[in-house]
CSV table of C-alpha atoms in Angstrom, one decimal:
chain,number,residue,atom,x,y,z
W,77,UNK,CA,96.4,-49.4,97.3
W,78,UNK,CA,98.6,-51.8,95.3
W,79,UNK,CA,99.6,-51.0,91.8
W,80,UNK,CA,100.0,-54.2,89.7
W,81,UNK,CA,101.1,-52.7,86.4
W,82,UNK,CA,104.8,-53.1,85.6
W,83,UNK,CA,107.0,-51.4,83.0
W,84,UNK,CA,108.7,-54.7,82.6
W,85,UNK,CA,105.6,-56.6,81.5
W,86,UNK,CA,105.8,-58.0,78.0
W,87,UNK,CA,109.6,-57.6,77.8
W,88,UNK,CA,111.7,-60.7,77.4
W,89,UNK,CA,114.9,-60.7,79.4
W,90,UNK,CA,116.6,-62.7,76.7
W,91,UNK,CA,117.0,-59.3,74.9
W,92,UNK,CA,118.8,-57.9,78.0
W,93,UNK,CA,122.5,-58.6,78.6
W,94,UNK,CA,123.5,-60.8,81.5
W,95,UNK,CA,125.3,-57.9,83.2
W,96,UNK,CA,122.0,-55.9,83.2
W,97,UNK,CA,120.1,-58.9,84.5
W,98,UNK,CA,122.6,-59.3,87.3
W,99,UNK,CA,122.3,-55.6,88.2
W,100,UNK,CA,118.5,-55.9,88.2
W,101,UNK,CA,118.7,-58.9,90.5
W,102,UNK,CA,120.7,-57.0,93.1
W,103,UNK,CA,118.3,-54.0,92.9
W,104,UNK,CA,115.3,-56.4,93.4
W,105,UNK,CA,117.1,-58.1,96.3
W,106,UNK,CA,117.8,-54.9,98.1
W,107,UNK,CA,114.3,-53.6,97.5
W,108,UNK,CA,112.7,-56.8,98.9
W,109,UNK,CA,115.0,-56.7,102.0
W,110,UNK,CA,114.0,-53.0,102.6
W,111,UNK,CA,110.3,-53.0,101.7
W,112,UNK,CA,109.1,-56.5,102.4
W,113,UNK,CA,111.4,-57.7,105.2
W,114,UNK,CA,111.6,-54.3,106.9
W,115,UNK,CA,115.4,-54.2,107.2
W,116,UNK,CA,117.1,-50.9,107.7
W,117,UNK,CA,119.6,-49.6,105.1
W,118,UNK,CA,122.6,-50.1,107.5
W,119,UNK,CA,121.5,-53.7,108.1
W,120,UNK,CA,121.2,-54.4,104.4
W,121,UNK,CA,124.6,-52.8,103.8
W,122,UNK,CA,126.2,-55.1,106.4
W,123,UNK,CA,124.6,-58.3,105.1
W,124,UNK,CA,125.5,-57.6,101.5
W,125,UNK,CA,128.9,-56.1,102.1
W,126,UNK,CA,127.8,-52.8,100.5
W,127,UNK,CA,128.1,-49.2,101.7
W,128,UNK,CA,125.0,-47.6,103.1
W,129,UNK,CA,125.2,-45.0,100.3
W,130,UNK,CA,125.3,-47.9,97.8
W,131,UNK,CA,122.1,-49.4,99.3
W,132,UNK,CA,120.4,-46.0,99.1
W,133,UNK,CA,121.4,-45.7,95.4
W,134,UNK,CA,120.0,-49.1,94.6
W,135,UNK,CA,116.7,-48.3,96.4
W,136,UNK,CA,116.4,-45.1,94.3
W,137,UNK,CA,117.1,-47.1,91.2
W,138,UNK,CA,114.3,-49.5,92.2
W,139,UNK,CA,111.9,-46.5,92.3
W,140,UNK,CA,113.2,-45.0,89.1
W,141,UNK,CA,112.7,-48.3,87.2
W,142,UNK,CA,109.2,-48.8,88.6
W,143,UNK,CA,110.2,-52.0,90.4
W,144,UNK,CA,109.1,-50.4,93.8
W,145,UNK,CA,105.9,-48.4,94.2
W,146,UNK,CA,103.7,-49.8,96.9
W,147,UNK,CA,105.0,-53.3,96.3
W,148,UNK,CA,108.1,-54.9,94.9
W,149,UNK,CA,107.5,-55.7,91.2
W,150,UNK,CA,110.1,-58.2,89.9
W,151,UNK,CA,111.0,-57.7,86.3
W,152,UNK,CA,110.5,-60.6,83.9
W,153,UNK,CA,113.6,-62.8,84.2
W,154,UNK,CA,114.1,-62.1,87.9
W,155,UNK,CA,112.7,-65.0,89.9
W,156,UNK,CA,112.7,-63.8,93.5
W,157,UNK,CA,109.7,-65.8,94.6
W,158,UNK,CA,111.1,-69.0,93.1
W,159,UNK,CA,114.4,-68.3,94.7
W,160,UNK,CA,112.6,-68.0,98.1
W,161,UNK,CA,110.8,-71.3,97.5
W,162,UNK,CA,114.0,-73.2,96.7
W,163,UNK,CA,115.7,-71.7,99.8
W,164,UNK,CA,112.8,-72.5,102.1
W,165,UNK,CA,112.3,-76.0,100.7
W,166,UNK,CA,115.9,-77.1,101.1
W,167,UNK,CA,116.8,-75.0,104.2
W,168,UNK,CA,119.3,-72.8,102.2
W,169,UNK,CA,120.5,-69.4,103.3
W,170,UNK,CA,120.1,-68.1,99.7
W,171,UNK,CA,119.3,-69.2,96.2
W,172,UNK,CA,119.9,-67.4,92.9
W,173,UNK,CA,118.0,-68.4,89.7
W,174,UNK,CA,119.1,-67.3,86.3
W,175,UNK,CA,116.8,-67.2,83.3
W,176,UNK,CA,117.4,-70.3,81.2
W,177,UNK,CA,114.4,-71.6,79.3
W,178,UNK,CA,116.0,-70.8,76.0
W,179,UNK,CA,119.4,-72.3,77.0
W,180,UNK,CA,118.5,-75.9,77.7
W,181,UNK,CA,119.9,-77.1,74.4
W,182,UNK,CA,123.0,-74.9,74.7
W,183,UNK,CA,125.1,-76.1,77.6
W,184,UNK,CA,128.0,-73.8,76.9
W,185,UNK,CA,125.8,-70.7,76.9
W,186,UNK,CA,124.0,-72.0,80.0
W,187,UNK,CA,127.4,-72.3,81.7
W,188,UNK,CA,128.3,-68.7,80.9
W,189,UNK,CA,124.8,-67.5,82.1
W,190,UNK,CA,125.4,-69.4,85.4
W,191,UNK,CA,128.9,-67.9,85.6
W,192,UNK,CA,127.5,-64.4,85.1
W,193,UNK,CA,124.9,-64.9,87.9
W,194,UNK,CA,127.6,-66.2,90.2
W,195,UNK,CA,129.9,-63.3,89.4
W,196,UNK,CA,127.2,-60.8,90.4
W,197,UNK,CA,126.4,-62.7,93.6
W,198,UNK,CA,130.1,-63.0,94.6
W,199,UNK,CA,130.4,-59.2,94.4
W,200,UNK,CA,128.6,-59.0,97.8
W,201,UNK,CA,129.1,-62.5,99.1
W,202,UNK,CA,132.5,-62.1,100.9
W,203,UNK,CA,133.5,-60.2,104.0
W,204,UNK,CA,136.7,-58.6,105.1
W,205,UNK,CA,139.2,-61.2,106.3
W,206,UNK,CA,137.3,-64.2,104.8
W,207,UNK,CA,139.3,-67.4,104.2
W,208,UNK,CA,137.7,-68.7,101.0
W,209,UNK,CA,138.1,-72.2,99.6
W,210,UNK,CA,137.5,-72.8,95.9
W,211,UNK,CA,137.1,-76.1,94.1
W,212,UNK,CA,139.6,-76.4,91.3
W,213,UNK,CA,138.1,-78.3,88.3
W,214,UNK,CA,135.0,-76.4,87.4
W,215,UNK,CA,134.4,-74.7,84.0
W,216,UNK,CA,131.4,-72.9,85.5
W,217,UNK,CA,133.5,-71.3,88.2
W,218,UNK,CA,136.1,-70.3,85.5
W,219,UNK,CA,133.2,-68.6,83.7
W,220,UNK,CA,132.3,-66.9,87.0
W,221,UNK,CA,135.7,-65.4,87.6
W,222,UNK,CA,136.0,-64.4,84.0
W,223,UNK,CA,132.8,-62.4,84.3
W,224,UNK,CA,133.5,-60.9,87.8
W,225,UNK,CA,135.0,-57.4,88.2
W,226,UNK,CA,137.5,-56.7,91.0
W,227,UNK,CA,135.9,-55.9,94.3
W,228,UNK,CA,135.9,-52.2,95.3
W,229,UNK,CA,136.6,-53.2,98.9
W,230,UNK,CA,139.2,-56.0,99.0
W,231,UNK,CA,138.5,-58.7,101.5
W,232,UNK,CA,142.2,-59.6,102.2
W,233,UNK,CA,142.4,-63.1,103.8
W,234,UNK,CA,143.2,-66.1,101.6
W,235,UNK,CA,141.9,-68.0,98.6
W,236,UNK,CA,142.6,-71.7,99.2
W,237,UNK,CA,142.4,-74.6,96.7
W,238,UNK,CA,140.1,-77.3,98.1
W,239,UNK,CA,141.8,-80.3,96.4
W,240,UNK,CA,145.0,-81.3,94.7
W,241,UNK,CA,145.8,-79.4,91.5
W,242,UNK,CA,148.9,-81.0,90.0
W,243,UNK,CA,148.2,-83.1,86.9
W,244,UNK,CA,148.2,-82.7,83.2
W,245,UNK,CA,150.0,-79.4,82.4
W,246,UNK,CA,147.2,-78.0,80.2
W,247,UNK,CA,144.6,-78.8,82.9
W,248,UNK,CA,146.9,-77.4,85.6
W,249,UNK,CA,147.0,-74.0,83.9
W,250,UNK,CA,143.2,-73.8,84.2
W,251,UNK,CA,143.2,-74.8,87.9
W,252,UNK,CA,145.9,-72.4,88.8
W,253,UNK,CA,144.2,-69.6,86.8
W,254,UNK,CA,140.9,-70.1,88.6
W,255,UNK,CA,142.5,-69.8,92.1
W,256,UNK,CA,144.9,-67.0,91.2
W,257,UNK,CA,142.3,-65.0,89.3
W,258,UNK,CA,139.7,-65.2,92.2
W,259,UNK,CA,142.4,-64.1,94.7
W,260,UNK,CA,143.3,-61.2,92.5
W,261,UNK,CA,139.7,-60.1,92.1
W,262,UNK,CA,138.9,-60.2,95.8
W,263,UNK,CA,142.3,-58.9,97.0
W,264,UNK,CA,143.4,-62.0,98.8
W,265,UNK,CA,146.5,-64.2,98.9
W,266,UNK,CA,146.2,-67.5,96.9
W,267,UNK,CA,147.2,-70.8,98.5
W,268,UNK,CA,147.7,-73.7,96.1
W,269,UNK,CA,147.7,-77.4,96.7
W,270,UNK,CA,151.0,-78.6,95.2
W,271,UNK,CA,150.0,-82.2,94.8
W,272,UNK,CA,147.8,-84.5,92.7
W,273,UNK,CA,144.1,-84.6,93.7
W,274,UNK,CA,144.1,-88.4,93.7
W,275,UNK,CA,147.2,-90.5,94.5
W,276,UNK,CA,147.9,-94.2,94.0
W,277,UNK,CA,147.8,-95.4,97.5
W,278,UNK,CA,147.0,-94.5,101.1
W,279,UNK,CA,150.8,-94.6,101.9
W,280,UNK,CA,151.4,-92.0,99.2
W,281,UNK,CA,148.7,-89.7,100.7
W,282,UNK,CA,150.2,-90.0,104.2
W,283,UNK,CA,153.6,-89.2,102.8
W,284,UNK,CA,152.3,-86.1,100.9
W,285,UNK,CA,150.4,-84.8,104.0
W,286,UNK,CA,153.6,-84.7,105.9
W,287,UNK,CA,155.1,-82.2,103.5
W,288,UNK,CA,155.2,-78.7,105.1
W,289,UNK,CA,153.4,-77.0,102.2
W,290,UNK,CA,150.6,-79.6,102.2
W,291,UNK,CA,150.3,-79.4,106.0
W,292,UNK,CA,149.8,-75.6,105.7
W,293,UNK,CA,147.0,-76.1,103.2
W,294,UNK,CA,145.4,-78.9,105.3
W,295,UNK,CA,145.4,-76.6,108.3
W,296,UNK,CA,143.8,-73.8,106.2
W,297,UNK,CA,140.9,-76.2,105.3
W,298,UNK,CA,140.0,-76.2,109.0
W,299,UNK,CA,139.8,-72.4,109.1
W,300,UNK,CA,137.6,-71.6,106.1
W,301,UNK,CA,134.8,-69.1,106.5
W,302,UNK,CA,133.3,-69.6,102.9
W,303,UNK,CA,133.7,-72.0,100.0
W,304,UNK,CA,132.9,-71.6,96.3
W,305,UNK,CA,132.3,-75.0,94.6
W,306,UNK,CA,130.8,-76.7,91.6
W,307,UNK,CA,128.6,-79.7,91.8
W,308,UNK,CA,129.7,-82.6,89.6
W,309,UNK,CA,127.8,-85.5,88.2
W,310,UNK,CA,129.4,-89.0,88.5
W,311,UNK,CA,130.8,-88.6,85.0
W,312,UNK,CA,133.8,-86.3,85.3
W,313,UNK,CA,133.7,-82.9,83.5
W,314,UNK,CA,135.9,-82.4,80.5
W,315,UNK,CA,138.2,-80.1,82.6
W,316,UNK,CA,138.6,-82.8,85.3
W,317,UNK,CA,139.2,-85.5,82.7
W,318,UNK,CA,141.9,-83.2,81.1
W,319,UNK,CA,143.5,-82.7,84.5
W,320,UNK,CA,144.5,-86.3,85.1
W,321,UNK,CA,142.9,-86.2,88.6
W,322,UNK,CA,139.6,-87.9,87.6
W,323,UNK,CA,138.5,-91.0,89.4
W,324,UNK,CA,139.3,-94.1,87.2
W,325,UNK,CA,136.4,-95.7,85.4
W,326,UNK,CA,136.5,-99.0,87.4
W,327,UNK,CA,136.1,-97.0,90.6
W,328,UNK,CA,133.3,-94.9,89.0
W,329,UNK,CA,131.5,-98.2,88.3
W,330,UNK,CA,131.8,-99.2,91.9
W,331,UNK,CA,130.5,-95.8,93.0
W,332,UNK,CA,127.5,-96.1,90.7
W,333,UNK,CA,126.7,-99.5,92.1
W,334,UNK,CA,126.6,-97.9,95.5
W,335,UNK,CA,124.1,-95.3,94.3
W,336,UNK,CA,126.4,-92.3,93.7
W,337,UNK,CA,124.8,-89.5,91.7
W,338,UNK,CA,127.3,-86.6,92.2
W,339,UNK,CA,130.2,-85.1,94.0
W,340,UNK,CA,131.7,-81.9,95.4
W,341,UNK,CA,135.5,-81.8,95.4
W,342,UNK,CA,135.5,-85.5,94.6
W,343,UNK,CA,133.5,-86.3,97.7
W,344,UNK,CA,130.7,-88.4,96.3
W,345,UNK,CA,127.1,-88.8,97.6
W,346,UNK,CA,124.0,-90.7,96.8
W,347,UNK,CA,120.5,-89.4,95.9
W,348,UNK,CA,119.7,-88.5,99.5
W,349,UNK,CA,123.0,-86.7,99.9
W,350,UNK,CA,124.7,-89.3,102.1
W,351,UNK,CA,128.5,-89.4,101.6
W,352,UNK,CA,129.9,-92.4,99.8
W,353,UNK,CA,133.6,-93.1,100.3
W,354,UNK,CA,134.2,-96.3,98.5
W,355,UNK,CA,137.9,-96.2,99.6
W,356,UNK,CA,138.7,-93.0,97.8
W,357,UNK,CA,139.1,-90.9,100.9
W,358,UNK,CA,142.4,-92.6,101.9
W,359,UNK,CA,143.8,-91.6,98.5
W,360,UNK,CA,142.4,-88.1,98.0
W,361,UNK,CA,144.4,-84.9,98.7
W,362,UNK,CA,141.6,-82.5,99.4
W,363,UNK,CA,139.2,-81.0,101.9
W,364,UNK,CA,137.4,-83.7,103.8
W,365,UNK,CA,133.6,-84.0,103.9
W,366,UNK,CA,133.5,-83.0,107.6
W,367,UNK,CA,135.8,-80.0,106.9
W,368,UNK,CA,133.7,-78.9,104.0
W,369,UNK,CA,130.3,-79.2,105.7
W,370,UNK,CA,131.6,-77.3,108.7
W,371,UNK,CA,132.3,-74.1,106.7
W,372,UNK,CA,129.6,-71.5,107.6
W,373,UNK,CA,129.0,-70.3,104.0
W,374,UNK,CA,129.1,-72.9,101.2
W,375,UNK,CA,128.2,-71.4,97.7
W,376,UNK,CA,127.6,-73.8,94.8
W,377,UNK,CA,127.1,-73.0,91.2
W,378,UNK,CA,125.6,-75.7,89.0
W,379,UNK,CA,122.7,-76.3,86.6
W,380,UNK,CA,121.5,-78.0,83.5
W,381,UNK,CA,119.6,-81.3,83.0
W,382,UNK,CA,122.8,-83.5,83.2
W,383,UNK,CA,123.5,-82.3,86.7
W,384,UNK,CA,119.9,-82.2,88.1
W,385,UNK,CA,120.3,-85.4,90.2
W,386,UNK,CA,123.6,-84.2,91.6
W,387,UNK,CA,122.2,-80.8,92.5
W,388,UNK,CA,119.1,-82.2,94.1
W,389,UNK,CA,121.3,-84.6,96.2
W,390,UNK,CA,123.6,-81.8,97.3
W,391,UNK,CA,120.7,-79.7,98.6
W,392,UNK,CA,119.0,-82.7,100.2
W,393,UNK,CA,122.2,-83.6,102.0
W,394,UNK,CA,122.9,-80.1,103.2
W,395,UNK,CA,126.3,-80.0,101.5
W,396,UNK,CA,125.7,-76.3,100.6
W,397,UNK,CA,124.1,-73.2,102.0
W,398,UNK,CA,123.6,-71.2,98.8
W,399,UNK,CA,122.7,-72.5,95.3
W,400,UNK,CA,123.1,-70.6,92.1
W,401,UNK,CA,121.3,-72.5,89.3
W,402,UNK,CA,119.1,-72.2,86.3
W,403,UNK,CA,115.3,-71.7,86.0
W,404,UNK,CA,114.5,-75.2,84.8
W,405,UNK,CA,116.5,-76.9,87.7
W,406,UNK,CA,114.9,-74.6,90.3
W,407,UNK,CA,111.4,-75.4,89.1
W,408,UNK,CA,112.1,-79.1,89.2
W,409,UNK,CA,113.5,-78.7,92.8
W,410,UNK,CA,110.3,-77.1,94.1
W,411,UNK,CA,108.1,-79.5,92.2
W,412,UNK,CA,109.7,-82.5,93.9
W,413,UNK,CA,107.1,-84.5,95.8
């Protein structure tokens, strides 16, 4: 016999802090893996990088909260079914959807909500010894590391910048802080790219790539096991504009004429997700499209109406394996014809 009443009915998650929503999301996720997918507690622990005792506590919490009786009852604001739809539609390993209907006109608050959801996800996303790449110029990723607590079990390994970081000093501080802070949180060693992201000529790029420090980073890009990235629209973000590493306007005009709708780490793509180089590759100091797309786990955090076309193209083109986004974007993705 199935019980359909839920203690969460009628409650609005907008009155619940993002940290509570993130904890509830993890409880629901573990409950569904155990009760609906039939995974054993040790299997769940291994997949989510938790202890078996931690999984057991989360399952007890699911029972105490009334989330699990004879079925899994997702609280309002937890969108597990929609997450499954997005993942299945676009062949993703995972999707996380944060409540956002009341945030559409508040992009800064939306960014913090996405950052909070990402912070919760990242607590269980990494494994011991991971070599993790991180994109540099993302305010949403900065919000994520600001909201993320230190991991109880450090992963070791390395945190590697995915593109050049040297530029305007004020922007450089933010780029360095993102990489260094994430490394500190997960217990890894940071590896910085001590060069601009976009140089003036192909010859300058070849010269920089011969530098021993840049060679070390370039070699690390080929050994990554996970990446954490933002998804950009063609228009550069304020942080990227500040950095001095943004693509010049005349080249953005050419990219738009070719159909570009977005980018990951300054690697642009069209609406179908096909890569568009437009001559930028020979001047970019950063992970290549082939290197990026060969990484087993590729986690992207992005949302909001301005970035919808870019997010849709990124999932269509299989640039990522996990998407952390907002409710409105997720609904539009599954409603696509």
